[in-house]
Amino acid sequence: PKQRAQLKLIANSVHTDLDAFHAQFRTAHQRTYVLLLLPSIDRAGLEALRVEQVQQADRASRRIVQGLADAAEVLTPSQRIRLAAYLKAVHHKGAGL
């Protein structure tokens, strides 16, 4: 029960942070549409938006890895093996393999 509570806190924290990242990505998509609908193409604005989104994706990726590492510290070695197998299965399923 203690372990489950710790994992739930970690998962909820990561989920909250990723929700914020998703909201920022949606806002960026809206900004892209605005830039594309201007009478003249703002290449510098589009490039700045692209750079911002790459940085945002990097922050999101780091947060996911941090959450995985935090969860791994709570798990036993055998539980980590099962987690790795689960993540591999989910990853391959999502990749269409």
Short mmCIF file of N, CA, C and O in Angstrom, two decimals:
data_model
loop_
_atom_site.label_atom_id
_atom_site.label_comp_id
_atom_site.label_asym_id
_atom_site.label_seq_id
_atom_site.Cartn_x
_atom_site.Cartn_y
_atom_site.Cartn_z
N PRO A 1 0.81 -1.22 0.00
CA PRO A 1 0.00 0.00 0.00
C PRO A 1 0.85 1.28 0.00
O PRO A 1 0.53 2.22 -0.71
N LYS A 2 1.93 1.26 0.78
CA LYS A 2 2.80 2.45 0.81
C LYS A 2 3.43 2.68 -0.57
O LYS A 2 3.50 3.81 -1.06
N GLN A 3 3.86 1.59 -1.18
CA GLN A 3 4.49 1.67 -2.50
C GLN A 3 3.48 2.19 -3.52
O GLN A 3 3.79 3.06 -4.34
N ARG A 4 2.26 1.67 -3.48
CA ARG A 4 1.22 2.13 -4.41
C ARG A 4 0.93 3.61 -4.22
O ARG A 4 0.76 4.35 -5.19
N ALA A 5 0.90 4.06 -2.98
CA ALA A 5 0.64 5.47 -2.69
C ALA A 5 1.75 6.35 -3.26
O ALA A 5 1.49 7.40 -3.85
N GLN A 6 3.01 5.90 -3.10
CA GLN A 6 4.13 6.66 -3.65
C GLN A 6 4.04 6.73 -5.17
O GLN A 6 4.26 7.78 -5.77
N LEU A 7 3.75 5.59 -5.79
CA LEU A 7 3.65 5.55 -7.26
C LEU A 7 2.50 6.43 -7.75
O LEU A 7 2.63 7.09 -8.79
N LYS A 8 1.40 6.42 -7.01
CA LYS A 8 0.26 7.24 -7.41
C LYS A 8 0.62 8.73 -7.35
O LYS A 8 0.27 9.49 -8.26
N LEU A 9 1.35 9.13 -6.32
CA LEU A 9 1.78 10.53 -6.22
C LEU A 9 2.69 10.90 -7.40
O LEU A 9 2.55 11.98 -7.99
N ILE A 10 3.61 10.02 -7.72
CA ILE A 10 4.52 10.27 -8.84
C ILE A 10 3.74 10.38 -10.14
O ILE A 10 3.92 11.33 -10.92
N ALA A 11 2.86 9.42 -10.38
CA ALA A 11 2.08 9.41 -11.62
C ALA A 11 1.19 10.65 -11.72
O ALA A 11 1.08 11.28 -12.79
N ASN A 12 0.55 11.02 -10.63
CA ASN A 12 -0.31 12.21 -10.65
C ASN A 12 0.49 13.48 -10.93
O ASN A 12 0.03 14.35 -11.67
N SER A 13 1.67 13.56 -10.36
CA SER A 13 2.52 14.73 -10.58
C SER A 13 2.95 14.82 -12.05
O SER A 13 2.88 15.89 -12.67
N VAL A 14 3.37 13.69 -12.61
CA VAL A 14 3.78 13.67 -14.02
C VAL A 14 2.58 14.01 -14.90
O VAL A 14 2.69 14.83 -15.83
N HIS A 15 1.44 13.43 -14.60
CA HIS A 15 0.23 13.68 -15.39
C HIS A 15 -0.14 15.16 -15.35
O HIS A 15 -0.47 15.75 -16.40
N THR A 16 -0.09 15.77 -14.20
CA THR A 16 -0.40 17.20 -14.07
C THR A 16 0.56 18.04 -14.92
O THR A 16 0.13 18.94 -15.65
N ASP A 17 1.85 17.72 -14.83
CA ASP A 17 2.84 18.47 -15.60
C ASP A 17 2.62 18.27 -17.10
O ASP A 17 2.72 19.22 -17.88
N LEU A 18 2.32 17.05 -17.52
CA LEU A 18 2.11 16.79 -18.95
C LEU A 18 0.84 17.45 -19.45
O LEU A 18 0.77 17.88 -20.61
N ASP A 19 -0.18 17.55 -18.60
CA ASP A 19 -1.39 18.29 -18.99
C ASP A 19 -1.04 19.74 -19.32
O ASP A 19 -1.53 20.30 -20.30
N ALA A 20 -0.17 20.33 -18.51
CA ALA A 20 0.26 21.70 -18.77
C ALA A 20 1.03 21.79 -20.09
O ALA A 20 0.84 22.73 -20.87
N PHE A 21 1.90 20.81 -20.34
CA PHE A 21 2.64 20.79 -21.61
C PHE A 21 1.68 20.69 -22.79
O PHE A 21 1.83 21.39 -23.79
N HIS A 22 0.67 19.83 -22.67
CA HIS A 22 -0.30 19.67 -23.76
C HIS A 22 -1.06 20.97 -24.01
O HIS A 22 -1.31 21.34 -25.17
N ALA A 23 -1.41 21.66 -22.96
CA ALA A 23 -2.10 22.94 -23.12
C ALA A 23 -1.20 23.93 -23.85
O ALA A 23 -1.67 24.68 -24.72
N GLN A 24 0.08 23.94 -23.53
CA GLN A 24 1.02 24.84 -24.21
C GLN A 24 1.17 24.46 -25.68
O GLN A 24 1.29 25.34 -26.54
N PHE A 25 1.17 23.16 -25.99
CA PHE A 25 1.25 22.73 -27.39
C PHE A 25 0.01 23.17 -28.16
O PHE A 25 0.10 23.61 -29.31
N ARG A 26 -1.16 23.07 -27.54
CA ARG A 26 -2.40 23.52 -28.21
C ARG A 26 -2.34 25.01 -28.50
O ARG A 26 -2.71 25.46 -29.60
N THR A 27 -1.85 25.77 -27.55
CA THR A 27 -1.70 27.22 -27.75
C THR A 27 -0.73 27.50 -28.89
O THR A 27 -0.98 28.37 -29.73
N ALA A 28 0.35 26.75 -28.95
CA ALA A 28 1.33 26.94 -30.02
C ALA A 28 0.71 26.61 -31.38
O ALA A 28 0.99 27.31 -32.37
N HIS A 29 -0.12 25.58 -31.44
CA HIS A 29 -0.78 25.26 -32.71
C HIS A 29 -1.68 26.41 -33.15
O HIS A 29 -1.72 26.76 -34.34
N GLN A 30 -2.37 27.00 -32.21
CA GLN A 30 -3.23 28.14 -32.53
C GLN A 30 -2.39 29.30 -33.04
O GLN A 30 -2.77 29.98 -34.00
N ARG A 31 -1.24 29.52 -32.42
CA ARG A 31 -0.35 30.60 -32.87
C ARG A 31 0.17 30.31 -34.28
O ARG A 31 0.33 31.23 -35.09
N THR A 32 0.42 29.04 -34.58
CA THR A 32 0.87 28.68 -35.92
C THR A 32 -0.17 29.05 -36.95
O THR A 32 0.15 29.65 -38.00
N TYR A 33 -1.42 28.72 -36.69
CA TYR A 33 -2.50 29.06 -37.62
C TYR A 33 -2.59 30.56 -37.83
O TYR A 33 -2.76 31.03 -38.95
N VAL A 34 -2.47 31.32 -36.75
CA VAL A 34 -2.52 32.78 -36.85
C VAL A 34 -1.39 33.28 -37.75
O VAL A 34 -1.60 34.11 -38.64
N LEU A 35 -0.19 32.76 -37.52
CA LEU A 35 0.96 33.18 -38.33
C LEU A 35 0.78 32.82 -39.80
O LEU A 35 1.15 33.60 -40.70
N LEU A 36 0.20 31.67 -40.07
CA LEU A 36 0.02 31.24 -41.45
C LEU A 36 -1.09 32.02 -42.17
O LEU A 36 -1.11 32.07 -43.40
N LEU A 37 -1.99 32.59 -41.42
CA LEU A 37 -3.10 33.33 -42.03
C LEU A 37 -2.82 34.81 -42.20
O LEU A 37 -3.66 35.54 -42.73
N LEU A 38 -1.66 35.27 -41.77
CA LEU A 38 -1.30 36.67 -41.96
C LEU A 38 -1.13 36.96 -43.45
O LEU A 38 -0.80 36.06 -44.24
N PRO A 39 -1.33 38.20 -43.85
CA PRO A 39 -1.17 38.55 -45.27
C PRO A 39 0.22 38.21 -45.82
O PRO A 39 0.35 37.81 -46.97
N SER A 40 1.26 38.37 -44.99
CA SER A 40 2.59 37.97 -45.43
C SER A 40 3.13 36.94 -44.43
O SER A 40 2.83 36.99 -43.25
N ILE A 41 3.92 36.02 -44.95
CA ILE A 41 4.43 34.93 -44.13
C ILE A 41 5.53 35.45 -43.21
O ILE A 41 6.51 36.04 -43.67
N ASP A 42 5.38 35.22 -41.93
CA ASP A 42 6.36 35.62 -40.93
C ASP A 42 7.28 34.44 -40.66
O ASP A 42 7.07 33.66 -39.73
N ARG A 43 8.30 34.29 -41.49
CA ARG A 43 9.21 33.16 -41.36
C ARG A 43 9.95 33.18 -40.03
O ARG A 43 10.14 32.13 -39.41
N ALA A 44 10.34 34.35 -39.59
CA ALA A 44 11.05 34.45 -38.31
C ALA A 44 10.13 34.04 -37.16
O ALA A 44 10.55 33.35 -36.22
N GLY A 45 8.88 34.44 -37.23
CA GLY A 45 7.91 34.06 -36.21
C GLY A 45 7.67 32.56 -36.20
O GLY A 45 7.57 31.94 -35.13
N LEU A 46 7.53 31.97 -37.38
CA LEU A 46 7.34 30.52 -37.47
C LEU A 46 8.56 29.77 -36.94
O LEU A 46 8.42 28.77 -36.23
N GLU A 47 9.75 30.26 -37.27
CA GLU A 47 10.97 29.61 -36.79
C GLU A 47 11.07 29.74 -35.27
O GLU A 47 11.43 28.77 -34.59
N ALA A 48 10.75 30.89 -34.74
CA ALA A 48 10.79 31.08 -33.29
C ALA A 48 9.81 30.13 -32.60
O ALA A 48 10.12 29.54 -31.56
N LEU A 49 8.65 29.97 -33.20
CA LEU A 49 7.65 29.06 -32.66
C LEU A 49 8.15 27.61 -32.72
O LEU A 49 7.98 26.84 -31.77
N ARG A 50 8.82 27.25 -33.81
CA ARG A 50 9.37 25.90 -33.95
C ARG A 50 10.41 25.64 -32.86
O ARG A 50 10.38 24.59 -32.20
N VAL A 51 11.31 26.59 -32.67
CA VAL A 51 12.36 26.44 -31.65
C VAL A 51 11.72 26.30 -30.27
O VAL A 51 12.11 25.44 -29.47
N GLU A 52 10.72 27.10 -30.00
CA GLU A 52 10.01 27.04 -28.72
C GLU A 52 9.38 25.65 -28.51
O GLU A 52 9.46 25.09 -27.42
N GLN A 53 8.81 25.09 -29.57
CA GLN A 53 8.16 23.78 -29.46
C GLN A 53 9.16 22.66 -29.28
O GLN A 53 8.90 21.70 -28.55
N VAL A 54 10.33 22.77 -29.90
CA VAL A 54 11.37 21.77 -29.69
C VAL A 54 11.83 21.81 -28.23
O VAL A 54 12.00 20.77 -27.59
N GLN A 55 12.00 23.01 -27.70
CA GLN A 55 12.39 23.14 -26.29
C GLN A 55 11.30 22.59 -25.38
O GLN A 55 11.59 21.92 -24.39
N GLN A 56 10.05 22.86 -25.72
CA GLN A 56 8.93 22.36 -24.92
C GLN A 56 8.90 20.83 -24.96
O GLN A 56 8.67 20.19 -23.93
N ALA A 57 9.11 20.25 -26.12
CA ALA A 57 9.13 18.79 -26.24
C ALA A 57 10.26 18.20 -25.41
O ALA A 57 10.10 17.15 -24.77
N ASP A 58 11.39 18.87 -25.39
CA ASP A 58 12.52 18.41 -24.59
C ASP A 58 12.17 18.45 -23.11
O ASP A 58 12.47 17.51 -22.36
N ARG A 59 11.52 19.51 -22.66
CA ARG A 59 11.11 19.60 -21.25
C ARG A 59 10.12 18.49 -20.90
O ARG A 59 10.20 17.88 -19.83
N ALA A 60 9.18 18.23 -21.80
CA ALA A 60 8.19 17.17 -21.55
C ALA A 60 8.89 15.81 -21.48
O ALA A 60 8.60 15.00 -20.60
N SER A 61 9.81 15.56 -22.39
CA SER A 61 10.56 14.31 -22.40
C SER A 61 11.35 14.13 -21.12
O SER A 61 11.38 13.05 -20.52
N ARG A 62 11.99 15.20 -20.67
CA ARG A 62 12.75 15.14 -19.42
C ARG A 62 11.83 14.82 -18.24
O ARG A 62 12.20 14.06 -17.35
N ARG A 63 10.64 15.40 -18.25
CA ARG A 63 9.70 15.17 -17.14
C ARG A 63 9.24 13.71 -17.12
O ARG A 63 9.09 13.11 -16.06
N ILE A 64 9.01 13.15 -18.29
CA ILE A 64 8.61 11.74 -18.37
C ILE A 64 9.72 10.85 -17.83
O ILE A 64 9.47 9.95 -17.01
N VAL A 65 10.94 11.11 -18.24
CA VAL A 65 12.07 10.30 -17.78
C VAL A 65 12.28 10.48 -16.27
O VAL A 65 12.54 9.51 -15.55
N GLN A 66 12.11 11.69 -15.78
CA GLN A 66 12.23 11.93 -14.34
C GLN A 66 11.17 11.12 -13.60
O GLN A 66 11.47 10.49 -12.57
N GLY A 67 9.94 11.10 -14.10
CA GLY A 67 8.88 10.33 -13.47
C GLY A 67 9.18 8.84 -13.48
O GLY A 67 8.94 8.14 -12.49
N LEU A 68 9.70 8.35 -14.60
CA LEU A 68 10.07 6.93 -14.68
C LEU A 68 11.17 6.59 -13.68
O LEU A 68 11.12 5.56 -13.01
N ALA A 69 12.16 7.46 -13.57
CA ALA A 69 13.25 7.22 -12.62
C ALA A 69 12.73 7.27 -11.18
O ALA A 69 13.12 6.44 -10.35
N ASP A 70 11.84 8.23 -10.90
CA ASP A 70 11.26 8.31 -9.56
C ASP A 70 10.49 7.03 -9.24
O ASP A 70 10.60 6.48 -8.14
N ALA A 71 9.71 6.56 -10.20
CA ALA A 71 8.94 5.33 -9.99
C ALA A 71 9.87 4.13 -9.83
O ALA A 71 9.64 3.27 -8.98
N ALA A 72 10.92 4.09 -10.62
CA ALA A 72 11.86 2.96 -10.54
C ALA A 72 12.52 2.87 -9.17
O ALA A 72 12.79 1.78 -8.68
N GLU A 73 12.76 4.02 -8.55
CA GLU A 73 13.36 4.01 -7.21
C GLU A 73 12.42 3.42 -6.17
O GLU A 73 12.87 2.89 -5.16
N VAL A 74 11.12 3.48 -6.42
CA VAL A 74 10.13 2.94 -5.49
C VAL A 74 9.97 1.43 -5.69
O VAL A 74 9.65 0.71 -4.76
N LEU A 75 10.22 0.96 -6.91
CA LEU A 75 10.00 -0.44 -7.25
C LEU A 75 11.19 -1.32 -6.89
O LEU A 75 12.33 -0.85 -6.85
N THR A 76 10.89 -2.59 -6.69
CA THR A 76 11.95 -3.58 -6.49
C THR A 76 12.53 -3.94 -7.85
O THR A 76 11.92 -3.66 -8.89
N PRO A 77 13.71 -4.58 -7.88
CA PRO A 77 14.28 -4.98 -9.17
C PRO A 77 13.32 -5.86 -10.00
O PRO A 77 13.19 -5.65 -11.21
N SER A 78 12.62 -6.79 -9.38
CA SER A 78 11.71 -7.65 -10.15
C SER A 78 10.51 -6.84 -10.67
O SER A 78 10.01 -7.10 -11.76
N GLN A 79 10.07 -5.86 -9.91
CA GLN A 79 8.97 -5.01 -10.37
C GLN A 79 9.42 -4.13 -11.54
O GLN A 79 8.65 -3.87 -12.46
N ARG A 80 10.68 -3.68 -11.48
CA ARG A 80 11.20 -2.88 -12.59
C ARG A 80 11.28 -3.71 -13.87
O ARG A 80 11.02 -3.20 -14.96
N ILE A 81 11.61 -4.99 -13.74
CA ILE A 81 11.65 -5.87 -14.91
C ILE A 81 10.25 -5.97 -15.52
O ILE A 81 10.08 -5.88 -16.73
N ARG A 82 9.24 -6.13 -14.67
CA ARG A 82 7.86 -6.21 -15.17
C ARG A 82 7.43 -4.88 -15.79
O ARG A 82 6.74 -4.86 -16.81
N LEU A 83 7.83 -3.76 -15.17
CA LEU A 83 7.51 -2.45 -15.72
C LEU A 83 8.15 -2.28 -17.10
O LEU A 83 7.50 -1.82 -18.04
N ALA A 84 9.40 -2.67 -17.23
CA ALA A 84 10.10 -2.56 -18.51
C ALA A 84 9.40 -3.40 -19.58
O ALA A 84 9.23 -2.95 -20.72
N ALA A 85 8.98 -4.59 -19.22
CA ALA A 85 8.28 -5.46 -20.18
C ALA A 85 6.95 -4.82 -20.58
O ALA A 85 6.58 -4.84 -21.77
N TYR A 86 6.25 -4.25 -19.63
CA TYR A 86 4.98 -3.58 -19.93
C TYR A 86 5.20 -2.39 -20.86
O TYR A 86 4.49 -2.23 -21.86
N LEU A 87 6.18 -1.55 -20.53
CA LEU A 87 6.45 -0.38 -21.36
C LEU A 87 6.86 -0.79 -22.77
O LEU A 87 6.46 -0.15 -23.75
N LYS A 88 7.64 -1.84 -22.87
CA LYS A 88 8.06 -2.33 -24.19
C LYS A 88 6.85 -2.80 -24.99
O LYS A 88 6.71 -2.48 -26.16
N ALA A 89 5.95 -3.52 -24.34
CA ALA A 89 4.74 -4.01 -25.03
C ALA A 89 3.87 -2.84 -25.48
O ALA A 89 3.36 -2.83 -26.60
N VAL A 90 3.71 -1.85 -24.61
CA VAL A 90 2.88 -0.69 -24.95
C VAL A 90 3.54 0.10 -26.09
O VAL A 90 2.88 0.53 -27.02
N HIS A 91 4.84 0.25 -26.01
CA HIS A 91 5.57 1.00 -27.04
C HIS A 91 5.43 0.33 -28.40
O HIS A 91 5.17 0.96 -29.40
N HIS A 92 5.64 -0.98 -28.42
CA HIS A 92 5.54 -1.70 -29.69
C HIS A 92 4.11 -1.69 -30.23
O HIS A 92 3.90 -1.59 -31.42
N LYS A 93 3.14 -1.79 -29.35
CA LYS A 93 1.74 -1.73 -29.77
C LYS A 93 1.44 -0.38 -30.39
O LYS A 93 0.82 -0.29 -31.44
N GLY A 94 1.91 0.69 -29.74
CA GLY A 94 1.69 2.03 -30.25
C GLY A 94 2.43 2.31 -31.55
O GLY A 94 2.02 3.12 -32.35
N ALA A 95 3.53 1.60 -31.76
CA ALA A 95 4.34 1.79 -32.97
C ALA A 95 3.81 0.96 -34.13
O ALA A 95 4.36 1.02 -35.22
N GLY A 96 2.79 0.16 -33.87
CA GLY A 96 2.23 -0.66 -34.93
C GLY A 96 3.03 -1.92 -35.21
O GLY A 96 2.89 -2.50 -36.25
N LEU A 97 3.87 -2.29 -34.27
CA LEU A 97 4.68 -3.50 -34.47
C LEU A 97 3.98 -4.73 -33.94
O LEU A 97 3.23 -4.73 -33.05
#
